[in-house]
Short mmCIF file of C-alpha atoms in Angstrom, two decimals:
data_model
loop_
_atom_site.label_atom_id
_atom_site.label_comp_id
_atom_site.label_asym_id
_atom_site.label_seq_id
_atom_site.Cartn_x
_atom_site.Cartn_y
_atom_site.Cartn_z
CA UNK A 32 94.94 104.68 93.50
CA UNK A 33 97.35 102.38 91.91
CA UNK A 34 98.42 101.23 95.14
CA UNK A 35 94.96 100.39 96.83
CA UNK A 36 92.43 100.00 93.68
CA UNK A 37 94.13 97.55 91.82
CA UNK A 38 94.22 94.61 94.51
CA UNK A 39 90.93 96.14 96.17
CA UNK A 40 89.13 95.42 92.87
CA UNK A 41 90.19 91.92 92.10
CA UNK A 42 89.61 91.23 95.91
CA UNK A 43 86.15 92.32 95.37
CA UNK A 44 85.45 90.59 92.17
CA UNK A 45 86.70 87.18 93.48
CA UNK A 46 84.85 87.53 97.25
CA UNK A 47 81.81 88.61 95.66
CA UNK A 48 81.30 86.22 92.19
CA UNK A 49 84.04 83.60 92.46
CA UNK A 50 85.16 82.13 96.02
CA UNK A 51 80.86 81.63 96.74
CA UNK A 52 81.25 79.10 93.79
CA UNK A 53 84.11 77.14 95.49
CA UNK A 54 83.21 74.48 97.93
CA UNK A 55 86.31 74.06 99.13
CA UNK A 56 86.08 77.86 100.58
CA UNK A 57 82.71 77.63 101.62
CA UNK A 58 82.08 79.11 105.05
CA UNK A 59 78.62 77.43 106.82
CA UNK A 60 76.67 80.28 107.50
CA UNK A 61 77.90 83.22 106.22
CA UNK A 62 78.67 82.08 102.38
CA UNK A 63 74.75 81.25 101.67
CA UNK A 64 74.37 85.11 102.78
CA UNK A 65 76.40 86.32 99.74
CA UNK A 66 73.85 86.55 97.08
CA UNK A 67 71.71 88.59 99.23
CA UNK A 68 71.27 92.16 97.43
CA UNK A 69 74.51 91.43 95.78
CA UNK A 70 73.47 94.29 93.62
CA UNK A 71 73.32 96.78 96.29
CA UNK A 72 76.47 95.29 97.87
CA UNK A 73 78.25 95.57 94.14
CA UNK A 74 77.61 98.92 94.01
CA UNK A 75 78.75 100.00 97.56
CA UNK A 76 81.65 97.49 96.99
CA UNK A 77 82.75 99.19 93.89
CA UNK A 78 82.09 102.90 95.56
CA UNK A 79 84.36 101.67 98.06
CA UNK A 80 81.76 101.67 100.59
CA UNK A 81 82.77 98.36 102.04
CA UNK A 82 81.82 99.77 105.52
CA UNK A 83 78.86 100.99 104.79
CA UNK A 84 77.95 97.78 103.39
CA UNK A 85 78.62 95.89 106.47
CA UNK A 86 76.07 98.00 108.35
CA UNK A 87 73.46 96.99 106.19
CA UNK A 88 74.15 93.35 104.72
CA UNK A 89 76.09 90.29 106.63
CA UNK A 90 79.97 90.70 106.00
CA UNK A 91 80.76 89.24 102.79
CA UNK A 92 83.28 86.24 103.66
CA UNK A 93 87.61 86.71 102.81
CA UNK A 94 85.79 90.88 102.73
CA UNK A 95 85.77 91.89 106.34
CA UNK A 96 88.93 92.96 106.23
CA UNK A 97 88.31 95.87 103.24
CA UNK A 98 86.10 97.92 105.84
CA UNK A 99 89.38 99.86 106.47
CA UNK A 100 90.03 100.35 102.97
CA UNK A 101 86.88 102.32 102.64
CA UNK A 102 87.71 104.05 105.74
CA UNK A 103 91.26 105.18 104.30
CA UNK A 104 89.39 106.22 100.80
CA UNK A 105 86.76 108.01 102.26
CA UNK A 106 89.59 110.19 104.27
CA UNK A 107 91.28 111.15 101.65
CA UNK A 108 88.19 112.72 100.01
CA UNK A 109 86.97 114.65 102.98
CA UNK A 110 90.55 115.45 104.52
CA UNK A 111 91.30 118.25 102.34
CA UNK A 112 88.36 119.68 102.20
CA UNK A 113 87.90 120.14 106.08
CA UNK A 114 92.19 121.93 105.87
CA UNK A 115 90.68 124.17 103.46
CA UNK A 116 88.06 125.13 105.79
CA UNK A 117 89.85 125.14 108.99
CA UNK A 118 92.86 127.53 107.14
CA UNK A 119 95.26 125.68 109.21
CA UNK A 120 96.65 122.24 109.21
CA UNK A 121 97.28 122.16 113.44
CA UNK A 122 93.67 123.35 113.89
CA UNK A 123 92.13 120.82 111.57
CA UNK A 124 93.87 117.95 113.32
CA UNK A 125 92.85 119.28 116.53
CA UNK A 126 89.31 120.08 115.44
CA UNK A 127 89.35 116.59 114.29
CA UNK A 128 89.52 114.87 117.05
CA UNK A 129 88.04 116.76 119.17
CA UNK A 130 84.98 117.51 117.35
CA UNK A 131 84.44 113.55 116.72
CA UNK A 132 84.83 112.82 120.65
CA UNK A 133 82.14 115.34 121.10
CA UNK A 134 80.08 113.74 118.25
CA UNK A 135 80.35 110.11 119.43
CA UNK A 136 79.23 111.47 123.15
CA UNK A 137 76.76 113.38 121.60
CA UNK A 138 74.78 110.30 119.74
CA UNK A 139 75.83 108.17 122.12
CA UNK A 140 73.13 110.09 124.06
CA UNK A 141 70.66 110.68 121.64
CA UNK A 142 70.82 107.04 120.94
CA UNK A 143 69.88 106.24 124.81
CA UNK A 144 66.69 109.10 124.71
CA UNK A 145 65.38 107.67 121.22
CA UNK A 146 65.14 104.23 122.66
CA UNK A 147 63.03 105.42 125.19
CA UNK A 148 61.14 107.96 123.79
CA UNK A 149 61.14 107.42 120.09
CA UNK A 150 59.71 105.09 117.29
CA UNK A 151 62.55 102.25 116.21
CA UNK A 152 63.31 103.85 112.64
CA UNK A 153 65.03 106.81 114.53
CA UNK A 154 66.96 104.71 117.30
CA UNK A 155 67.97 102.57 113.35
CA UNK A 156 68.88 105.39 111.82
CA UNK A 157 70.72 106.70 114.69
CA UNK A 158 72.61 103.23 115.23
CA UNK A 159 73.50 103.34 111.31
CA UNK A 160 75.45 106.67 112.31
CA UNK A 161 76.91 106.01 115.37
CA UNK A 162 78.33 102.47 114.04
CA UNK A 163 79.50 104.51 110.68
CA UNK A 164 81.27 107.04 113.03
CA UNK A 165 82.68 104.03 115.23
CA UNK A 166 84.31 102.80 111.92
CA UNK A 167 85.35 106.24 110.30
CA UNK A 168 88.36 105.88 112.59
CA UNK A 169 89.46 110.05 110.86
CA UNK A 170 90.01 111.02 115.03
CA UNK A 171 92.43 107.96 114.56
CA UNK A 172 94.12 109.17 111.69
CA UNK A 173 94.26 112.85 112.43
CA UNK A 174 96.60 111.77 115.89
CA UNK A 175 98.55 110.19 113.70
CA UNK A 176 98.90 113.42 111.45
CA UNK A 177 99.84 115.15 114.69
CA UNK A 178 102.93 113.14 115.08
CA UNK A 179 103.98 114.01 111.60
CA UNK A 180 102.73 117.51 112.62
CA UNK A 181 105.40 117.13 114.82
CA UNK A 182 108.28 116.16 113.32
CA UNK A 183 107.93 118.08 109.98
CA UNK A 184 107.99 121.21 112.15
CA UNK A 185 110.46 119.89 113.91
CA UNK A 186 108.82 120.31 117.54
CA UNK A 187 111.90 119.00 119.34
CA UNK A 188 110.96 119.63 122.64
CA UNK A 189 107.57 117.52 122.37
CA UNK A 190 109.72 114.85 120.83
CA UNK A 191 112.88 114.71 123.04
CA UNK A 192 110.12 113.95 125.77
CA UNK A 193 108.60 111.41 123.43
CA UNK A 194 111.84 110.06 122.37
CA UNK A 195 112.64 109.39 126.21
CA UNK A 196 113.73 106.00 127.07
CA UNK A 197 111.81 105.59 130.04
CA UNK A 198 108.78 107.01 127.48
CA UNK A 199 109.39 104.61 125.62
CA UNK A 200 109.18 101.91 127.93
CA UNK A 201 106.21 102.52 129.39
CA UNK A 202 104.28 103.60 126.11
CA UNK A 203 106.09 99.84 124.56
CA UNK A 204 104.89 97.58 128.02
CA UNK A 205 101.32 99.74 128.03
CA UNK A 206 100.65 98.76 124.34
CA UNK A 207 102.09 95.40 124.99
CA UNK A 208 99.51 94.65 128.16
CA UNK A 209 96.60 96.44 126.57
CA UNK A 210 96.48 94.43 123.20
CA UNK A 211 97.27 90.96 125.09
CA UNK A 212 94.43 91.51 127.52
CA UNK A 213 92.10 93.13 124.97
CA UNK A 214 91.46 96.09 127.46
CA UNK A 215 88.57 98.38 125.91
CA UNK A 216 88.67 102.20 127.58
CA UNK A 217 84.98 102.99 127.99
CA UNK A 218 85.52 106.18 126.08
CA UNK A 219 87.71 107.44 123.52
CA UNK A 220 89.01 103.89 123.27
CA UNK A 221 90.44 103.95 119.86
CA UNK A 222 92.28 107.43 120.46
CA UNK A 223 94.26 106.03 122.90
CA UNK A 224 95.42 103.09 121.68
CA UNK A 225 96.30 105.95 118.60
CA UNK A 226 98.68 107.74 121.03
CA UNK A 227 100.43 104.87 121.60
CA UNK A 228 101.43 103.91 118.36
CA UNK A 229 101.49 107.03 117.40
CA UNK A 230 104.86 107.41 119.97
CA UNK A 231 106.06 103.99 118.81
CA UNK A 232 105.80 104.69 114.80
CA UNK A 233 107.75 108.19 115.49
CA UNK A 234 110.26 106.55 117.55
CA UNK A 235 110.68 103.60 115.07
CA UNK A 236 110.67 105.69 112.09
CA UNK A 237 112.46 109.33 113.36
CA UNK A 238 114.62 108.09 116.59
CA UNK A 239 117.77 106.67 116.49
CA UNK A 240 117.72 105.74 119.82
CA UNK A 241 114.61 103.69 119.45
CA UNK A 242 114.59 100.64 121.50
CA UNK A 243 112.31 99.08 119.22
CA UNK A 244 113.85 98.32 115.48
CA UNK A 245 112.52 97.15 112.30
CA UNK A 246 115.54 97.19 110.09
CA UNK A 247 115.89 94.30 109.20
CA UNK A 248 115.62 92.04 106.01
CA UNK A 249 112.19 90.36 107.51
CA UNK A 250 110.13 92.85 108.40
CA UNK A 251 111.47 95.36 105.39
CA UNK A 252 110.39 92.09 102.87
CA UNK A 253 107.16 92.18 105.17
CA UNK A 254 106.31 95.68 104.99
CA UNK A 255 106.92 95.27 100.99
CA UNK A 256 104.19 92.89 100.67
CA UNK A 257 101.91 94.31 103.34
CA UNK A 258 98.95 95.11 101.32
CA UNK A 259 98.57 91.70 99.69
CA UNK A 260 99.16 90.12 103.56
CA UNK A 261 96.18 92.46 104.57
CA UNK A 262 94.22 91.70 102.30
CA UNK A 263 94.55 87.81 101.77
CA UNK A 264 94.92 86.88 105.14
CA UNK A 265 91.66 85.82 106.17
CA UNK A 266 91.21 83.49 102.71
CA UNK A 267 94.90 82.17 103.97
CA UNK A 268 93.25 81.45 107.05
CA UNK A 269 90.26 79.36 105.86
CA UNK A 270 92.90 77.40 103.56
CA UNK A 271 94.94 76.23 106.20
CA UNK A 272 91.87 75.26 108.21
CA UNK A 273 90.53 73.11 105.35
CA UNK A 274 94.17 71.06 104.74
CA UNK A 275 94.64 70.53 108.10
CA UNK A 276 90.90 69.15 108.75
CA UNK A 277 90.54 67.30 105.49
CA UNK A 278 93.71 66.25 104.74
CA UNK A 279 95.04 65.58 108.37
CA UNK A 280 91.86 65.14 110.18
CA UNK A 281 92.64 68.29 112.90
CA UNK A 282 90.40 68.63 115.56
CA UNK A 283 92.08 71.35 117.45
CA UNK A 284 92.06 69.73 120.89
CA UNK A 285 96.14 70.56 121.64
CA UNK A 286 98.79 73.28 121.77
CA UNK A 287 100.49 71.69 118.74
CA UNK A 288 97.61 71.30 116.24
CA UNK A 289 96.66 75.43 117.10
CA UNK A 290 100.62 76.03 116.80
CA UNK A 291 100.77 73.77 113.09
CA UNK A 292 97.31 76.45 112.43
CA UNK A 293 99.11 79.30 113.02
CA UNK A 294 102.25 78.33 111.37
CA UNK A 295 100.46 77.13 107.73
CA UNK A 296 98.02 80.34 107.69
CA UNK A 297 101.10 82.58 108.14
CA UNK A 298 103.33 80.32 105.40
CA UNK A 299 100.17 80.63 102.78
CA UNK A 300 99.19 84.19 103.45
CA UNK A 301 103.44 85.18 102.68
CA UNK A 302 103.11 83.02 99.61
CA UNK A 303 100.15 84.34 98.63
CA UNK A 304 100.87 87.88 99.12
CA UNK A 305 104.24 87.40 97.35
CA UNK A 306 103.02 85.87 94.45
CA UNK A 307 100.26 88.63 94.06
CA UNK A 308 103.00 91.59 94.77
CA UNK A 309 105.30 90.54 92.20
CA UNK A 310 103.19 89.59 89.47
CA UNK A 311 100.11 91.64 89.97
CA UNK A 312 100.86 94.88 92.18
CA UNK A 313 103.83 95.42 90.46
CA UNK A 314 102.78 95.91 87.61
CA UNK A 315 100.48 98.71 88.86
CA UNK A 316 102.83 100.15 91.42
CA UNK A 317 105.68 100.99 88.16
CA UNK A 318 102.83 103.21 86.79
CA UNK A 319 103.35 105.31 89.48
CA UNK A 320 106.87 106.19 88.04
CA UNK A 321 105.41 108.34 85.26
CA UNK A 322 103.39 110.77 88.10
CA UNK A 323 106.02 111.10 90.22
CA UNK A 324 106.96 114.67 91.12
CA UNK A 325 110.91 115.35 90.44
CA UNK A 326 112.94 118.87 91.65
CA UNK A 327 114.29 120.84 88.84
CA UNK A 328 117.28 123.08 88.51
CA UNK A 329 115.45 125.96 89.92
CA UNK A 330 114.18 124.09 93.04
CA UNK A 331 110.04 123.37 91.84
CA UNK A 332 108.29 120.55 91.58
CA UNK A 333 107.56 119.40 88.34
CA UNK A 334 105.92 116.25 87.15
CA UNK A 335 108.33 113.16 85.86
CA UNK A 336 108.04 112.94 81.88
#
């Protein structure tokens, strides 16, 4: 909660009440849209429903990004309650995903009969669903637990194959071709690209043999202010488009002009996210101090006083 809520909040409060009231951020066709049921919106907003929102209302602008945020929430309220259930911690990862592949096939085709044989309000409802599912992403996130699965229990065989060079390779060049070309699998799409990264996060983080490595001063400074990068990025974006139109009268025609684009939405977005990080996150993130759970002489956990 201090991690997420505080910058989640003032994100919120500023896409929702303050940037529409800035001309210089307006966005033509999409800020206008704001004010409509910006009560309903507040509320889901401030549930952290920000996905459910978007299936109902037009994506708030500098707020598409916060879908995921509800996502993440919204696991960690159901997640325990389905490893209580299950009795097991393997079996709820597996029923996981497996069940929600079923699930999306499922509607899928119950979405295909009700447009054919149904009134609209069920083929709504049952869009409403299926595009809730689509985002719930907990299939996504429960392959992911699998590779920690994995490694906590210390399942060396299944990783000595997964820490393979030549796996490593091909799971590194497969990722690398799939995102550049935007390849979409026709099912289980999302999974897959899981499995990949999946292998690449345990081999970054668990394999000293990785051939892929992230320590380094950039991308440890990077992963420091990730949040605030996540969830500035798009305003960062719509900055840099305004300087370089207004100011420098960009029209986007060459290599260079996309390249200076890239290049000042990056440099903003780092300041940005710095500036909030150190004097805004911070200050939430050194509350977390006084919960944190310390050993004691006789090997429990007890709480830090």
């Amino acid at each position: 909660m201090l991690r997420i809520w505080p910058l989640y909040y003032l994100v919120v409060i500023l896409s929702l009440y303050i940037f529409p009231q800035i001309k210089f951020l307006d966005i033509p066709g999409w800020t206008p849209f704001v004010s409509n049921g910006l009560t309903y919106k507040t509320i889901l907003y401030f549930l952290i429903f920000p996905n459910v929102s978007n299936l109902f209302f037009v994506t708030v602008p500098y707020l598409g990004q916060a879908w995921s945020i509800g996502v993440e929430e919204q696991f960690y309220l159901v997640w325990p309650w389905i490893v209580q259930l299950t009795g097991s911690l393997l079996k709820a990862l597996l029923f996981i995903i497996v069940g929600m592949l079923i699930l999306t096939l499922i509607l899928d085709d119950l979405l295909t009969v009700a447009k054919y044989h149904f009134n609209h309000h069920i083929v709504t409802e049952s869009t409403w669903i299926s595009m809730y599912l689509g985002q719930f992403r907990i299939s996504c996130m429960a392959i992911g637990g699998l590779g920690a699965y994995l490694l906590y229990y210390k399942k060396n065989k299944i990783l000595q194959v997964l820490f393979l060079k030549s796996t490593q390779v091909i799971v590194l060049l497969l990722t690398c071709a799939l995102s550049l070309t935007g390849f979409v699998f026709p099912f289980a799409n999302h999974e897959i690209y899981s499995i990949l990264f999946c292998i690449i996060i345990l081999n970054v983080s668990s394999n000293t043999s990785s051939l892929l490595k992230l320590n380094h001063i950039i991308p440890d400074y990077l992963g420091k202010i990730s949040y605030g990068l996540y969830m500035f990025h798009q305003l960062c974006i719509v900055i840099a488009l305004q300087i370089l139109v207004l100011a420098f009268h960009f029209n986007f025609s060459s290599i260079g002009q996309e390249a200076a684009l890239y290049l000042l939405s990056i440099t903003i977005t780092v300041i940005l996210a710095s500036v909030s990080y150190y004097f805004y996150e911070k200050r939430f993130l050194n509350i977390k101090y006084r919960f944190a759970r310390v050993q004691s002489d006789d090997g429990n956990l007890k709480m830090r006083k």
